[in-house]
JSON list of C-alpha atoms in Angstrom, two decimals:
[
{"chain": "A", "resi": 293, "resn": "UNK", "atom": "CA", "xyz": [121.49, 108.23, 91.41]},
{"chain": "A", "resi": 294, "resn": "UNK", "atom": "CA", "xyz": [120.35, 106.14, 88.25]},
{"chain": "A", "resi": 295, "resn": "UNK", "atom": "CA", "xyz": [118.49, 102.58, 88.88]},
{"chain": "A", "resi": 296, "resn": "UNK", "atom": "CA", "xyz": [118.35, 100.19, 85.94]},
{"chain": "A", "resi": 297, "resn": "UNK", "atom": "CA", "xyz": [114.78, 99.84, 87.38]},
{"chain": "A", "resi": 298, "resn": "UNK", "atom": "CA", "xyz": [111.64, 102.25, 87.95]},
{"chain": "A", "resi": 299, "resn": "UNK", "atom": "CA", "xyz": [111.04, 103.41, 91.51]},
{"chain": "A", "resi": 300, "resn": "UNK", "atom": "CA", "xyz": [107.38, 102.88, 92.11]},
{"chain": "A", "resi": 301, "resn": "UNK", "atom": "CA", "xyz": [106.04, 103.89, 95.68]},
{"chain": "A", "resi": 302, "resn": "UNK", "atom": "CA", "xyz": [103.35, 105.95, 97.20]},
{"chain": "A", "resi": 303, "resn": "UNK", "atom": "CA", "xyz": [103.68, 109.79, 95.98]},
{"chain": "A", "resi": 304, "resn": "UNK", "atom": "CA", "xyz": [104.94, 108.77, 92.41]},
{"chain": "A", "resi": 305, "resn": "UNK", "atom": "CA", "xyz": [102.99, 110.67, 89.72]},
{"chain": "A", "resi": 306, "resn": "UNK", "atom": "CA", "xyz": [99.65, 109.47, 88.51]},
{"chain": "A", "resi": 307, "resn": "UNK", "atom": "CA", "xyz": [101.13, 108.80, 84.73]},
{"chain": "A", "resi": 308, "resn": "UNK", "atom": "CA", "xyz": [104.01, 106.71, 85.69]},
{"chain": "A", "resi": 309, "resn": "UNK", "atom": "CA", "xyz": [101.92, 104.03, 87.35]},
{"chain": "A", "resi": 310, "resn": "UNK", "atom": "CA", "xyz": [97.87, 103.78, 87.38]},
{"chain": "A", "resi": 311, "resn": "UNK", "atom": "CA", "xyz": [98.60, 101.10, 90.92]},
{"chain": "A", "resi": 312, "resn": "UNK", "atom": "CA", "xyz": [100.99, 102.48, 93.64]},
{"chain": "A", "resi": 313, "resn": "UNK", "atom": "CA", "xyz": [102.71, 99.94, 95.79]},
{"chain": "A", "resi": 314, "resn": "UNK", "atom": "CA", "xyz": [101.41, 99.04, 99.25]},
{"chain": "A", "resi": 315, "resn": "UNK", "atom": "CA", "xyz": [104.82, 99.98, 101.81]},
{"chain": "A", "resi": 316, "resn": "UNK", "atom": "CA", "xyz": [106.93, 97.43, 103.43]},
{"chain": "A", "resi": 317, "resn": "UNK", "atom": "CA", "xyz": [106.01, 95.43, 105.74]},
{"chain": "A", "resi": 318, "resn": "UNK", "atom": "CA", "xyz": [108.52, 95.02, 107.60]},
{"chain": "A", "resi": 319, "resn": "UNK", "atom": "CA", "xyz": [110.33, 98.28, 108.03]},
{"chain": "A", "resi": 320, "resn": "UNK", "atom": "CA", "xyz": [107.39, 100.64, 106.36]},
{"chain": "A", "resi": 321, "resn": "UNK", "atom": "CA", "xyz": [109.69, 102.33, 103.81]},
{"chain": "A", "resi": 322, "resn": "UNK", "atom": "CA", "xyz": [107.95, 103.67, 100.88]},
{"chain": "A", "resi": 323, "resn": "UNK", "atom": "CA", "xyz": [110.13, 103.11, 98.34]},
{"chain": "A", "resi": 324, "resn": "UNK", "atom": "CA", "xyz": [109.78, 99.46, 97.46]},
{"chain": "A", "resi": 325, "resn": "UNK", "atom": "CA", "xyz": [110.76, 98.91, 93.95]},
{"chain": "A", "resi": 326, "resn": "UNK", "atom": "CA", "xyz": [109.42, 96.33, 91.24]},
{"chain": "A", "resi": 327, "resn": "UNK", "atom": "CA", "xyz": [111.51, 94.65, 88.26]},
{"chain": "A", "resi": 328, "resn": "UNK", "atom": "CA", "xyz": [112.06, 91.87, 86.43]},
{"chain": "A", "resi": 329, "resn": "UNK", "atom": "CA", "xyz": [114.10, 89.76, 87.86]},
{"chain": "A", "resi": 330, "resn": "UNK", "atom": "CA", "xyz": [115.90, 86.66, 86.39]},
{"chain": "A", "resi": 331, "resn": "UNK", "atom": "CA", "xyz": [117.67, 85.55, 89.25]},
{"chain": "A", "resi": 332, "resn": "UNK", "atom": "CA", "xyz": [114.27, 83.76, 90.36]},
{"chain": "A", "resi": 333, "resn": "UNK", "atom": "CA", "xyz": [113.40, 82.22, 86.98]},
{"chain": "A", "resi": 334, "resn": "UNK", "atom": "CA", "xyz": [112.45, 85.44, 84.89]},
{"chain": "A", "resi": 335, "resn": "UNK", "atom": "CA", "xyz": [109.41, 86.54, 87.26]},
{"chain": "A", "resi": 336, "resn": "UNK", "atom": "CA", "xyz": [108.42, 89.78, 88.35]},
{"chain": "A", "resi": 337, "resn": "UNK", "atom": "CA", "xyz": [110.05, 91.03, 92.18]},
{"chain": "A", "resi": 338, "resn": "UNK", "atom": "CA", "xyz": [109.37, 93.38, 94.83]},
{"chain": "A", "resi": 339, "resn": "UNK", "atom": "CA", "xyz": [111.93, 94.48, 96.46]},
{"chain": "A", "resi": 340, "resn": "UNK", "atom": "CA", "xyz": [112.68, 96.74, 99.84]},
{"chain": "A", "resi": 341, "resn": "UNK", "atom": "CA", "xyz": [116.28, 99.05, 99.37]},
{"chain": "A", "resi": 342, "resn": "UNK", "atom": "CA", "xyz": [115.52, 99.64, 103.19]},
{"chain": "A", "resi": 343, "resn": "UNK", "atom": "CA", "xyz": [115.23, 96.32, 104.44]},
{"chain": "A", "resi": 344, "resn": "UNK", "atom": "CA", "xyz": [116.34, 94.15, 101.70]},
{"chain": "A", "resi": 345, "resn": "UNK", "atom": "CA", "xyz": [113.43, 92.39, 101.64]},
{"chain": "A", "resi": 346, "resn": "UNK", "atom": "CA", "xyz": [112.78, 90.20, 98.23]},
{"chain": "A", "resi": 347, "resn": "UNK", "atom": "CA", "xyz": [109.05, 89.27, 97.69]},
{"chain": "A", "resi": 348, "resn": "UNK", "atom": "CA", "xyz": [108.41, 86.79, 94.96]},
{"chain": "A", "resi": 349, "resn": "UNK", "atom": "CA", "xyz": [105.09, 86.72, 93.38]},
{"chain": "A", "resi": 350, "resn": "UNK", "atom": "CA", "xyz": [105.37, 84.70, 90.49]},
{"chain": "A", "resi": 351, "resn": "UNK", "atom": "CA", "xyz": [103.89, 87.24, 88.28]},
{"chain": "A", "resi": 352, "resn": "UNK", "atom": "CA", "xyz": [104.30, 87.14, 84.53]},
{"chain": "A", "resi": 353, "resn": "UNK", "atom": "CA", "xyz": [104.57, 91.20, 84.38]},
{"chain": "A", "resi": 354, "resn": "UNK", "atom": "CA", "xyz": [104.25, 94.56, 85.98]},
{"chain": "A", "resi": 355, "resn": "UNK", "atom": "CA", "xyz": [100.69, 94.48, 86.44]},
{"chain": "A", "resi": 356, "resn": "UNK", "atom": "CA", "xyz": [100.45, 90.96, 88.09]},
{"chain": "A", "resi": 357, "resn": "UNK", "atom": "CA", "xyz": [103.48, 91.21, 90.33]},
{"chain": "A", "resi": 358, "resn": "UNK", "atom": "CA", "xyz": [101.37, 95.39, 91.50]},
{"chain": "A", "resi": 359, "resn": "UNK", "atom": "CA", "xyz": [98.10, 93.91, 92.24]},
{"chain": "A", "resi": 360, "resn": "UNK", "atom": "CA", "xyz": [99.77, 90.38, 94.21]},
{"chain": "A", "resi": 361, "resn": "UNK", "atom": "CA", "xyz": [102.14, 93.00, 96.40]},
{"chain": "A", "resi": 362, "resn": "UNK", "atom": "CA", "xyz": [99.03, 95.17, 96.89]},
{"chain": "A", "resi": 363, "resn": "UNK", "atom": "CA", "xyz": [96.51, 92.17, 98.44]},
{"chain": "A", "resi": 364, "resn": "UNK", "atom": "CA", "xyz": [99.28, 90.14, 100.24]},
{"chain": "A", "resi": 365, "resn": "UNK", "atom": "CA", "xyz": [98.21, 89.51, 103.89]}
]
């Protein structure tokens, strides 16, 4: 299956990502994703495909909206 998005979670090679993504919350899946997003005012998303779960970090890129998933409380 094709995503118009990269798949970054925990396992993903080393040279795709130098930051892996903490898991959900919520329902612990791995596989929370991270994309542009425009339907919040062109910011950076997190997103759960488990869950559903949107987290909106107001980050200007990639890097920003990584390292705000990766400290949230």
């Amino acid at each position: 299956i094709c995503c118009p998005w990269p798949i970054l979670s925990r396992g993903v090679p080393e040279d795709m990502t130098s930051e892996l993504l903490r898991p959900c919350p919520f329902c612990g899946s791995q596989y929370v994703r991270v994309r542009p997003d425009s339907e919040y005012g062109n910011v950076w998303t997190v997103r759960c495909p488990r869950c559903h779960m949107v987290y909106i970090p107001h980050a200007t890129d990639e890097k920003e909206a990584l390292s705000a998933w990766n400290q949230r409380a």
